[in-house]
Amino acid sequence: MTPHPPRPSAPPPFRPPLSDEQLDRVWERLADAPTSDSSLRSPWPTRLALGSALAAALVLGVLLVPRMLAPPALELAEGAALPPGARVSTVTTLSDGSQLAPEQLARVEVLRNAGGRFVARQSDGRCRYSVTPGGRRTWVIETPQATVEVLGTVFSVDARTTSVAISVERGRVRVRSRGASSQERLLEAGESWRIAETDEVPPAPGVPPAPLAAPPELSAAQVLARAEATLVTGGTDEAAQQLERWLERAPRDSDWSVVALRLGILELETRKAPAQALPWLERVSLGELEAPPSVLEDASALRVLALERMGRTPEARRAATAFEARWPRSAWLTSLRDRGETER
Amino acid sequence: MAVSRRPPLRLVPEADEVPTPTGLVTAVERAALGDPQAREALYRGLARFVGQVLRAGGAHPSELEDLVHDTFLEAFSSLETLERPEALRAWMARLAMRQLQRRRRWRPWLRLFGSRREEAQAWEELLDASASAEVVAEVSRAARLLQQCAAEDSLAWRLHRWHELTLEETASACAVSLATLKRRVARIDAFLARWREDSP
């Protein structure tokens, strides 16, 4: 055995970090995630994937030339920028006179605002769009069930968990449903189309739209996944609201404690708000409801940290001592001991 | 004659097949616009690289899948902000490390997985089965030596020397300037050189 460490010229032969099966599994999850602008999917993906020089030049030309001629990005009426990732939660008037009017609980996020395209994603709630006609800008609203391409109009989108309803007041829009039986339809003023994940058949023109079904409750897993996705895009406050709303609506759910713990962590670690975190952590840790042992343990440890950060040191010490007595082999003890919260 | 409703066959990019420079610009452009084939091409070309960066950063094997997923999810939603498509690998390395740090922040218990005591052992287990006993011993010894160095220096060195990230990619992953990165790598190089000289 040589005593020398490996030299820079000879990197060690590492195993691939992920197996082929793991790679495929991750891709399946990614492929299921909504795309930001599926309306621009190329009809020649194979050629593009091959990267032939001719196709690349053509595609770049097609993409770049319109951008050079495209109108400037939309701004808020008062001149502030509206970059991708911006969320619209109140009535908002844009620099071209267009207006977005989300109702309470609506989730509207800007995905793209450049190159003559304004793309927004509406994943929840109802929003009324009044788009100033006559511009060279394309408007696209993405929902989980459909893509709405705006052709200068006033219309509303009501996005629910498993369905979306589009109603046109003035002008017209082109709606393309997603899913295996994807359909496209041009909606004129006065027409509506409700698209459900399991029922994508459009009603005959002129038939009034069916009333929307009450939105089904999200499962704990769904709301957690949604909150994580929101966090990825920096929507900390919104993620907290999503979790809190769900906790209020589903007080008897068997996974309530898991979601409450997640909200507690978010408040404590991400928002640095121990006072906000503490009530959630206490509801889990102080036995108000049945919680899985690991959740109970995590919530109890985090409660100690929350108390400590709030300056309630004596209480934190007592809680830490009780924690150590109950979970003497817990991995959390290292962290708590480092903070001087338990007896060494 | 019955009409087949099966979707047309399509090419699936091979793993680790990074698009050519011209194709890369196109793939990034198309992926930014939501083209699923372009996204898959980028994913297949870079997923293992991202996994490597995460592993070098101390990610536990059990959390790798989630971290790779979250890294690409963030990448796909912010590709428009990538100013130089040719710097895609460096950018992905930065996103991967950011995901890792974010996870460490909100899940403090996962820090336990990255403890230094376990790290040396983990490096051994990560070597290819074809690695000789001598190589395993060398890597294990070097990993233990690296524990004596500053964590950020060690990370930079491992990414650059062991995982062969370019200086630019490593600097991006570590969120430091090229000059700082070079100093960090040089410190470890000097440390290991001294150790070799002092060894019997």
Coordinates of C-alpha atoms in Angstrom, one line a residue:
Chain A
M1 CA 0.0 0.0 0.0
T2 CA 1.5 3.3 -1.0
P3 CA 1.4 6.1 1.6
H4 CA 0.8 8.7 -1.1
P5 CA -2.5 10.3 -1.7
P6 CA -3.7 10.3 -5.3
R7 CA -2.0 12.7 -7.5
P8 CA -3.9 15.4 -9.4
S9 CA -3.1 13.7 -12.7
A10 CA -5.0 10.5 -11.8
P11 CA -8.5 11.1 -10.6
P12 CA -10.0 8.1 -8.8
P13 CA -12.4 5.9 -10.7
F14 CA -15.7 6.9 -9.1
R15 CA -18.9 5.0 -9.6
P16 CA -21.6 6.8 -11.4
P17 CA -23.6 8.7 -8.7
L18 CA -26.9 7.5 -10.2
S19 CA -27.8 4.2 -11.9
D20 CA -29.7 4.1 -15.2
E21 CA -32.9 3.1 -13.3
Q22 CA -32.5 6.1 -11.0
L23 CA -31.9 8.4 -14.0
D24 CA -35.0 7.1 -15.6
R25 CA -37.0 7.5 -12.4
V26 CA -36.0 11.1 -12.0
W27 CA -36.7 11.9 -15.6
E28 CA -40.2 10.4 -15.3
R29 CA -40.9 12.8 -12.4
L30 CA -39.5 15.7 -14.3
A31 CA -41.4 14.9 -17.4
D32 CA -44.6 14.9 -15.4
A33 CA -43.9 18.4 -14.2
P34 CA -45.8 21.1 -16.1
T35 CA -43.8 22.7 -18.9
S36 CA -43.4 26.5 -18.9
D37 CA -44.5 27.1 -22.4
S38 CA -45.7 24.0 -24.2
S39 CA -47.3 25.9 -27.0
L40 CA -43.9 26.3 -28.6
R41 CA -43.2 22.6 -28.9
S42 CA -41.4 22.0 -32.1
P43 CA -43.0 19.7 -34.7
W44 CA -39.5 18.5 -35.6
P45 CA -38.1 17.4 -32.2
T46 CA -36.0 14.6 -33.7
R47 CA -34.2 16.9 -36.1
L48 CA -33.5 19.3 -33.2
A49 CA -32.3 16.5 -31.0
L50 CA -29.9 15.4 -33.6
G51 CA -28.6 19.0 -33.7
S52 CA -28.1 19.2 -37.4
A53 CA -26.5 22.5 -38.4
L54 CA -29.2 23.4 -40.8
A55 CA -32.0 22.8 -38.4
A56 CA -30.1 24.7 -35.7
A57 CA -29.6 27.7 -38.0
L58 CA -33.2 27.7 -39.0
V59 CA -34.6 27.4 -35.5
L60 CA -32.2 30.1 -34.2
G61 CA -33.3 32.3 -37.1
V62 CA -36.9 31.7 -36.4
L63 CA -36.4 32.4 -32.7
L64 CA -34.1 35.3 -32.9
V65 CA -35.5 37.3 -35.8
P66 CA -38.9 37.8 -34.2
R67 CA -37.2 38.7 -30.9
M68 CA -35.3 41.5 -32.7
L69 CA -38.5 42.8 -34.0
A70 CA -40.5 42.1 -30.9
P71 CA -42.1 44.8 -28.7
P72 CA -40.4 45.5 -25.4
A73 CA -41.2 43.5 -22.3
L74 CA -44.3 44.5 -20.4
E75 CA -43.9 46.5 -17.2
L76 CA -46.3 47.5 -14.5
A77 CA -48.2 50.7 -15.2
E78 CA -46.0 52.6 -12.7
G79 CA -42.9 51.5 -14.6
A80 CA -41.7 48.6 -12.4
A81 CA -40.4 45.5 -14.2
L82 CA -42.4 42.3 -14.4
P83 CA -39.7 39.6 -14.6
P84 CA -40.2 35.8 -14.9
G85 CA -41.1 34.4 -11.5
A86 CA -43.1 37.5 -10.5
R87 CA -46.5 36.7 -8.9
V88 CA -49.6 38.6 -9.5
S89 CA -51.9 38.6 -6.5
T90 CA -53.8 41.9 -6.9
V91 CA -55.4 43.7 -9.7
T92 CA -52.5 44.7 -11.9
T93 CA -52.4 47.1 -14.9
L94 CA -49.6 46.7 -17.3
S95 CA -47.7 49.2 -19.5
D96 CA -49.8 48.4 -22.6
G97 CA -53.1 48.9 -20.7
S98 CA -53.8 45.2 -20.2
Q99 CA -55.0 44.2 -16.9
L100 CA -54.9 41.0 -14.7
A101 CA -57.5 40.8 -12.0
P102 CA -56.9 37.7 -9.8
E103 CA -59.5 36.9 -7.3
Q104 CA -58.6 35.8 -3.8
L105 CA -56.5 32.6 -3.7
A106 CA -55.7 32.8 -7.4
R107 CA -52.1 31.8 -8.2
V108 CA -50.7 33.6 -11.2
E109 CA -47.0 33.6 -12.0
V110 CA -45.2 35.2 -14.9
L111 CA -43.1 32.6 -16.8
R112 CA -41.9 34.7 -19.6
N113 CA -42.0 38.4 -20.5
A114 CA -39.7 39.0 -23.4
G115 CA -39.3 38.5 -27.1
G116 CA -42.9 39.5 -27.8
R117 CA -44.4 36.8 -25.6
F118 CA -46.0 37.2 -22.2
V119 CA -46.6 33.7 -20.7
A120 CA -48.2 33.3 -17.3
R121 CA -49.0 30.2 -15.3
Q122 CA -52.3 30.1 -13.4
S123 CA -52.4 27.0 -11.2
D124 CA -55.2 27.9 -8.9
G125 CA -58.2 30.2 -8.4
R126 CA -60.0 32.6 -10.8
C127 CA -58.4 35.4 -12.7
R128 CA -59.9 37.9 -15.3
Y129 CA -57.6 38.9 -18.1
S130 CA -58.2 42.0 -20.1
V131 CA -55.6 42.1 -22.9
T132 CA -55.2 45.2 -25.0
P133 CA -55.7 44.1 -28.6
G134 CA -53.7 45.2 -31.6
G135 CA -50.2 44.6 -30.2
R136 CA -47.5 42.4 -31.7
R137 CA -47.3 40.6 -28.4
T138 CA -48.5 37.0 -27.9
W139 CA -50.2 36.2 -24.6
V140 CA -50.3 32.6 -23.3
I141 CA -51.9 31.5 -20.0
E142 CA -50.8 28.0 -18.9
T143 CA -53.0 25.9 -16.6
P144 CA -52.4 22.3 -15.5
Q145 CA -55.2 21.2 -17.9
A146 CA -54.9 23.6 -20.8
T147 CA -53.1 26.3 -22.6
V148 CA -54.9 29.5 -23.5
E149 CA -53.6 31.6 -26.3
V150 CA -54.9 35.1 -26.3
L151 CA -55.9 36.8 -29.4
G152 CA -56.8 40.3 -28.0
T153 CA -59.7 39.9 -25.6
V154 CA -61.3 39.9 -22.1
F155 CA -61.6 36.5 -20.6
S156 CA -61.5 34.6 -17.3
V157 CA -59.7 31.5 -16.2
D158 CA -60.9 29.5 -13.2
A159 CA -58.3 26.9 -12.4
R160 CA -59.2 24.1 -10.0
T161 CA -57.2 21.1 -8.9
T162 CA -58.6 18.8 -11.6
S163 CA -60.3 21.2 -14.0
V164 CA -60.2 24.5 -15.6
A165 CA -63.0 26.7 -17.0
I166 CA -62.3 29.5 -19.6
S167 CA -65.0 32.1 -20.3
V168 CA -64.6 34.7 -23.0
E169 CA -66.3 38.1 -22.6
R170 CA -64.9 39.9 -25.6
G171 CA -62.7 38.9 -28.5
R172 CA -61.5 35.3 -28.8
V173 CA -59.0 32.8 -27.4
R174 CA -57.5 29.6 -28.6
V175 CA -57.6 26.9 -26.0
R176 CA -55.6 23.7 -26.2
S177 CA -56.3 21.0 -23.6
R178 CA -53.5 18.8 -22.3
G179 CA -53.6 15.0 -21.8
A180 CA -53.9 12.0 -24.1
S181 CA -56.9 13.3 -25.9
S182 CA -55.6 16.8 -26.4
Q183 CA -58.0 19.1 -28.2
E184 CA -58.0 22.6 -29.5
R185 CA -60.8 25.0 -29.8
L186 CA -61.3 28.6 -30.7
L187 CA -63.6 30.3 -28.1
E188 CA -65.6 33.4 -29.2
A189 CA -67.2 36.0 -27.0
G190 CA -69.9 34.5 -24.8
E191 CA -68.5 31.0 -25.0
S192 CA -67.0 28.9 -22.2
W193 CA -65.2 25.7 -22.0
R194 CA -64.7 23.6 -18.9
I195 CA -61.9 21.0 -19.1
A196 CA -61.5 18.3 -16.6
E197 CA -58.6 15.9 -16.4
T198 CA -60.9 13.0 -17.0
D199 CA -63.4 14.7 -19.3
E200 CA -62.0 16.8 -22.1
V201 CA -65.0 16.8 -24.4
P202 CA -66.0 20.3 -25.3
P203 CA -69.7 21.2 -25.1
A204 CA -71.4 22.2 -28.3
P205 CA -71.1 25.9 -29.2
G206 CA -73.8 28.0 -27.6
V207 CA -74.5 25.6 -24.8
P208 CA -74.0 27.3 -21.4
P209 CA -71.1 25.9 -19.5
A210 CA -71.8 23.4 -16.7
P211 CA -71.4 24.7 -13.2
L212 CA -68.0 24.0 -11.8
A213 CA -67.7 21.2 -9.3
A214 CA -66.5 22.0 -5.8
P215 CA -62.7 21.7 -5.7
P216 CA -61.7 18.4 -4.1
E217 CA -59.3 18.7 -1.1
L218 CA -55.7 18.1 -1.9
S219 CA -54.0 15.3 -0.2
A220 CA -51.2 16.0 2.2
A221 CA -48.7 14.7 -0.3
Q222 CA -50.1 17.0 -3.0
V223 CA -50.0 20.1 -0.8
L224 CA -46.5 19.3 0.3
A225 CA -45.4 18.8 -3.3
R226 CA -47.1 22.1 -4.3
A227 CA -45.5 24.0 -1.5
E228 CA -42.0 22.6 -2.3
A229 CA -42.5 23.6 -5.9
T230 CA -43.4 27.1 -4.8
L231 CA -40.4 27.3 -2.5
V232 CA -38.1 26.3 -5.4
T233 CA -39.2 29.5 -7.2
G234 CA -38.7 31.6 -4.1
G235 CA -42.3 31.9 -3.1
T236 CA -41.7 31.4 0.6
D237 CA -44.7 33.4 1.8
E238 CA -47.0 31.7 -0.7
A239 CA -45.8 28.2 0.3
A240 CA -46.5 29.0 3.9
Q241 CA -50.0 30.2 3.0
Q242 CA -50.6 27.0 1.0
L243 CA -49.7 24.8 3.9
E244 CA -51.6 26.9 6.4
R245 CA -54.8 26.9 4.3
W246 CA -54.6 23.2 3.9
L247 CA -54.1 22.7 7.7
E248 CA -57.2 24.8 8.3
R249 CA -59.2 22.9 5.8
A250 CA -58.2 19.4 6.8
P251 CA -58.0 19.3 10.6
R252 CA -58.8 15.6 10.7
D253 CA -56.5 14.4 8.0
S254 CA -54.2 11.6 9.2
D255 CA -51.2 13.4 7.8
W256 CA -52.0 16.7 9.4
S257 CA -49.0 16.5 11.7
V258 CA -46.6 16.0 8.8
V259 CA -47.8 19.1 7.0
A260 CA -47.8 21.1 10.3
L261 CA -44.2 20.0 10.9
R262 CA -43.3 21.2 7.4
L263 CA -44.9 24.5 8.0
G264 CA -43.1 24.8 11.4
I265 CA -39.7 24.1 9.6
L266 CA -40.5 26.6 6.9
E267 CA -41.3 29.3 9.5
L268 CA -38.3 28.5 11.6
E269 CA -35.6 27.8 9.0
T270 CA -36.7 29.6 5.9
R271 CA -38.6 32.6 7.2
K272 CA -36.6 32.9 10.4
A273 CA -39.8 33.4 12.3
P274 CA -39.6 31.2 15.4
A275 CA -42.7 32.8 17.0
Q276 CA -44.7 31.7 13.9
A277 CA -43.2 28.3 14.0
L278 CA -43.8 27.6 17.6
P279 CA -47.6 27.1 17.6
W280 CA -47.4 24.5 14.8
L281 CA -44.5 22.7 16.4
E282 CA -46.3 22.6 19.7
R283 CA -49.5 21.3 18.2
V284 CA -47.6 18.4 16.9
S285 CA -45.1 17.9 19.7
L286 CA -47.4 18.4 22.7
G287 CA -49.7 15.5 21.8
E288 CA -52.7 17.4 20.6
L289 CA -53.1 14.8 17.9
E290 CA -51.7 11.5 16.8
A291 CA -48.4 11.9 15.0
P292 CA -45.9 9.4 13.7
P293 CA -43.0 8.9 16.1
S294 CA -40.4 10.4 13.8
V295 CA -42.6 13.5 13.2
L296 CA -43.1 13.8 17.0
E297 CA -39.4 13.6 17.6
D298 CA -38.5 16.2 14.9
A299 CA -41.3 18.6 16.1
S300 CA -40.1 18.3 19.7
A301 CA -36.5 19.0 18.8
L302 CA -37.5 21.9 16.6
R303 CA -39.6 23.3 19.4
V304 CA -36.5 23.5 21.5
L305 CA -34.8 25.5 18.8
A306 CA -37.8 27.8 18.3
L307 CA -37.9 28.5 22.0
E308 CA -34.2 29.2 22.1
R309 CA -34.4 31.6 19.2
M310 CA -37.3 33.4 20.8
G311 CA -35.1 34.0 23.8
R312 CA -37.2 31.8 26.0
T313 CA -34.1 30.1 27.3
P314 CA -35.4 28.5 30.6
E315 CA -38.3 26.9 28.7
A316 CA -35.9 25.8 25.9
R317 CA -33.7 24.1 28.5
R318 CA -36.7 22.3 30.1
A319 CA -37.9 21.2 26.8
A320 CA -34.5 19.9 25.8
T321 CA -34.1 18.0 29.0
A322 CA -37.5 16.4 28.5
F323 CA -36.5 15.7 24.9
E324 CA -33.3 13.9 26.0
A325 CA -35.2 11.8 28.5
R326 CA -37.6 10.7 25.9
W327 CA -35.2 10.2 23.0
P328 CA -31.9 9.5 24.6
R329 CA -30.4 8.2 21.3
S330 CA -31.8 10.8 19.0
A331 CA -29.6 12.3 16.3
W332 CA -31.0 15.7 17.3
L333 CA -29.1 15.6 20.6
T334 CA -25.8 16.6 18.9
S335 CA -27.4 19.8 17.6
L336 CA -29.1 20.5 20.9
R337 CA -26.0 19.8 22.9
D338 CA -23.9 22.1 20.7
R339 CA -26.3 24.8 21.6
G340 CA -26.0 24.1 25.3
E341 CA -29.6 23.2 25.6
T342 CA -29.0 19.9 27.3
E343 CA -26.8 18.7 30.1
R344 CA -23.6 17.3 28.8
Chain B
M1 CA -57.2 -2.0 -41.7
A2 CA -57.0 -0.9 -38.1
V3 CA -55.1 2.4 -37.7
S4 CA -52.4 2.2 -35.1
R5 CA -52.8 4.8 -32.3
R6 CA -49.4 4.2 -30.9
P7 CA -47.3 7.3 -30.7
P8 CA -44.4 7.6 -33.3
L9 CA -41.0 6.3 -32.2
R10 CA -38.5 9.0 -31.2
L11 CA -34.9 9.1 -30.4
V12 CA -34.0 9.1 -26.7
P13 CA -30.7 10.8 -26.0
E14 CA -28.0 8.6 -24.4
A15 CA -26.9 9.3 -20.9
D16 CA -23.9 11.6 -20.7
E17 CA -24.3 12.6 -24.3
V18 CA -23.8 16.4 -24.1
P19 CA -25.0 18.2 -27.2
T20 CA -22.4 19.7 -29.5
P21 CA -21.7 23.4 -28.9
T22 CA -24.1 24.4 -31.7
G23 CA -26.6 21.9 -30.6
L24 CA -26.2 23.0 -27.0
V25 CA -27.2 26.6 -27.7
T26 CA -30.2 25.2 -29.6
A27 CA -31.1 22.7 -27.0
V28 CA -30.9 25.4 -24.2
E29 CA -33.1 27.8 -26.3
R30 CA -35.6 25.1 -27.0
A31 CA -35.6 23.7 -23.4
A32 CA -36.2 27.3 -22.2
L33 CA -39.3 27.3 -24.3
G34 CA -40.5 24.1 -22.9
D35 CA -39.5 21.6 -25.7
P36 CA -39.6 18.2 -24.0
Q37 CA -37.1 16.6 -26.3
A38 CA -34.6 19.4 -25.7
R39 CA -35.2 19.1 -21.9
E40 CA -34.6 15.4 -22.0
A41 CA -31.4 15.9 -24.0
L42 CA -30.1 18.3 -21.4
Y43 CA -31.2 16.0 -18.6
R44 CA -29.6 12.9 -20.1
G45 CA -26.4 14.8 -20.9
L46 CA -26.0 16.4 -17.5
A47 CA -27.8 14.3 -14.8
R48 CA -24.8 12.2 -13.9
F49 CA -22.6 15.4 -13.8
V50 CA -25.1 17.0 -11.4
G51 CA -25.2 13.9 -9.3
Q52 CA -21.4 13.9 -9.1
V53 CA -21.3 17.5 -8.0
L54 CA -24.0 16.8 -5.3
R55 CA -22.2 13.7 -4.1
A56 CA -18.9 15.6 -3.9
G57 CA -20.7 18.3 -2.0
G58 CA -21.7 15.8 0.7
A59 CA -25.2 14.7 -0.5
H60 CA -26.3 11.4 1.0
P61 CA -27.0 8.7 -1.6
S62 CA -30.6 8.5 -0.3
E63 CA -31.3 12.1 -1.1
L64 CA -29.5 12.2 -4.5
E65 CA -32.6 11.5 -6.6
D66 CA -34.6 14.2 -5.0
L67 CA -31.7 16.7 -5.3
V68 CA -31.1 15.9 -8.9
H69 CA -34.8 16.3 -9.6
D70 CA -35.0 19.6 -7.8
T71 CA -31.9 20.9 -9.5
F72 CA -33.3 20.2 -13.0
L73 CA -36.7 21.5 -12.0
E74 CA -35.1 24.8 -11.0
A75 CA -33.0 24.8 -14.1
F76 CA -35.9 24.2 -16.5
S77 CA -37.9 27.0 -14.8
S78 CA -35.0 29.5 -15.0
L79 CA -33.2 28.6 -18.2
E80 CA -34.1 32.0 -19.6
T81 CA -31.7 33.6 -17.2
L82 CA -28.8 31.6 -18.5
E83 CA -26.9 34.2 -20.5
R84 CA -24.2 31.9 -21.9
P85 CA -25.5 28.5 -22.9
E86 CA -21.9 27.3 -23.3
A87 CA -21.6 27.8 -19.5
L88 CA -24.4 25.4 -18.9
R89 CA -22.4 22.9 -16.9
A90 CA -21.0 25.6 -14.6
W91 CA -24.5 27.0 -14.1
M92 CA -25.9 23.5 -13.3
A93 CA -23.1 22.9 -10.8
R94 CA -24.1 26.2 -9.1
L95 CA -27.8 25.2 -9.0
A96 CA -27.0 21.8 -7.6
M97 CA -24.9 23.2 -4.8
R98 CA -27.6 25.7 -4.0
Q99 CA -30.2 23.0 -3.8
L100 CA -27.9 21.1 -1.4
Q101 CA -27.5 24.1 0.8
R102 CA -31.2 24.9 0.7
R103 CA -32.0 21.4 1.8
R104 CA -29.4 21.6 4.6
R105 CA -31.1 24.8 5.8
W106 CA -34.6 23.6 6.1
R107 CA -33.8 20.0 7.0
P108 CA -31.2 20.4 9.7
W109 CA -31.2 16.7 10.6
L110 CA -29.7 15.9 7.1
R111 CA -26.5 17.7 8.1
L112 CA -25.9 14.6 10.1
F113 CA -25.4 12.7 6.9
G114 CA -22.6 14.9 5.9
S115 CA -20.5 14.5 9.1
R116 CA -16.8 14.3 8.5
R117 CA -16.5 11.0 10.3
E118 CA -18.7 9.3 7.7
E119 CA -17.2 11.2 4.8
A120 CA -14.0 9.3 4.5
Q121 CA -15.8 6.0 4.6
A122 CA -18.3 7.2 2.0
W123 CA -15.5 8.1 -0.4
E124 CA -14.3 4.6 -0.3
E125 CA -17.7 3.2 -1.1
L126 CA -18.1 5.5 -4.0
L127 CA -15.2 4.1 -6.0
D128 CA -15.9 1.9 -9.0
A129 CA -15.7 -1.9 -8.4
S130 CA -12.7 -2.0 -10.8
A131 CA -10.6 0.2 -8.5
S132 CA -7.6 -1.7 -7.1
A133 CA -7.1 -2.1 -3.4
E134 CA -4.2 0.3 -3.7
V135 CA -6.4 3.0 -5.2
V136 CA -9.1 2.5 -2.6
A137 CA -6.5 2.9 0.1
E138 CA -5.0 6.0 -1.5
V139 CA -8.4 7.6 -1.8
S140 CA -9.4 6.7 1.7
R141 CA -6.1 8.1 3.0
A142 CA -6.5 11.3 1.0
A143 CA -10.1 11.7 2.2
R144 CA -9.0 11.5 5.8
L145 CA -6.2 14.0 5.1
L146 CA -8.6 16.4 3.5
Q147 CA -10.6 16.4 6.7
Q148 CA -7.8 18.4 8.3
C149 CA -8.3 21.2 5.7
A150 CA -10.9 23.9 5.5
A151 CA -14.2 22.4 4.2
E152 CA -14.5 24.9 1.4
D153 CA -10.9 24.2 0.3
S154 CA -11.5 20.5 0.4
L155 CA -14.7 20.7 -1.6
A156 CA -13.1 22.9 -4.3
W157 CA -10.1 20.5 -4.6
R158 CA -12.3 17.4 -4.8
L159 CA -14.5 18.9 -7.5
H160 CA -11.6 20.0 -9.6
R161 CA -9.0 17.3 -9.0
W162 CA -11.1 14.2 -8.4
H163 CA -14.3 14.9 -10.4
E164 CA -12.5 16.8 -13.1
L165 CA -14.7 19.8 -13.2
T166 CA -13.1 22.7 -15.0
L167 CA -11.9 25.7 -12.9
E168 CA -14.9 27.7 -14.2
E169 CA -17.3 25.0 -13.3
T170 CA -15.8 24.5 -9.8
A171 CA -15.7 28.2 -9.2
S172 CA -19.4 28.4 -10.1
A173 CA -20.3 25.4 -7.9
C174 CA -18.5 27.0 -5.0
A175 CA -19.9 30.4 -5.7
V176 CA -16.5 32.1 -5.7
S177 CA -14.3 33.9 -8.1
L178 CA -11.8 32.1 -10.3
A179 CA -8.9 33.6 -8.3
T180 CA -10.3 32.5 -5.0
L181 CA -11.0 29.0 -6.4
K182 CA -7.4 28.8 -7.6
R183 CA -6.1 29.8 -4.2
R184 CA -8.2 27.1 -2.6
V185 CA -7.1 24.3 -4.9
A186 CA -3.5 25.5 -4.6
R187 CA -3.7 25.3 -0.8
I188 CA -4.7 21.7 -0.9
D189 CA -2.2 20.8 -3.5
A190 CA 0.5 22.4 -1.3
F191 CA -0.8 20.6 1.7
L192 CA -0.8 17.2 0.0
A193 CA 2.7 17.9 -1.4
R194 CA 4.0 18.7 2.0
W195 CA 2.4 15.5 3.4
R196 CA 4.1 13.4 0.7
E197 CA 7.5 15.0 1.5
D198 CA 7.0 14.4 5.2
S199 CA 5.8 10.8 4.8
P200 CA 8.4 8.1 5.5

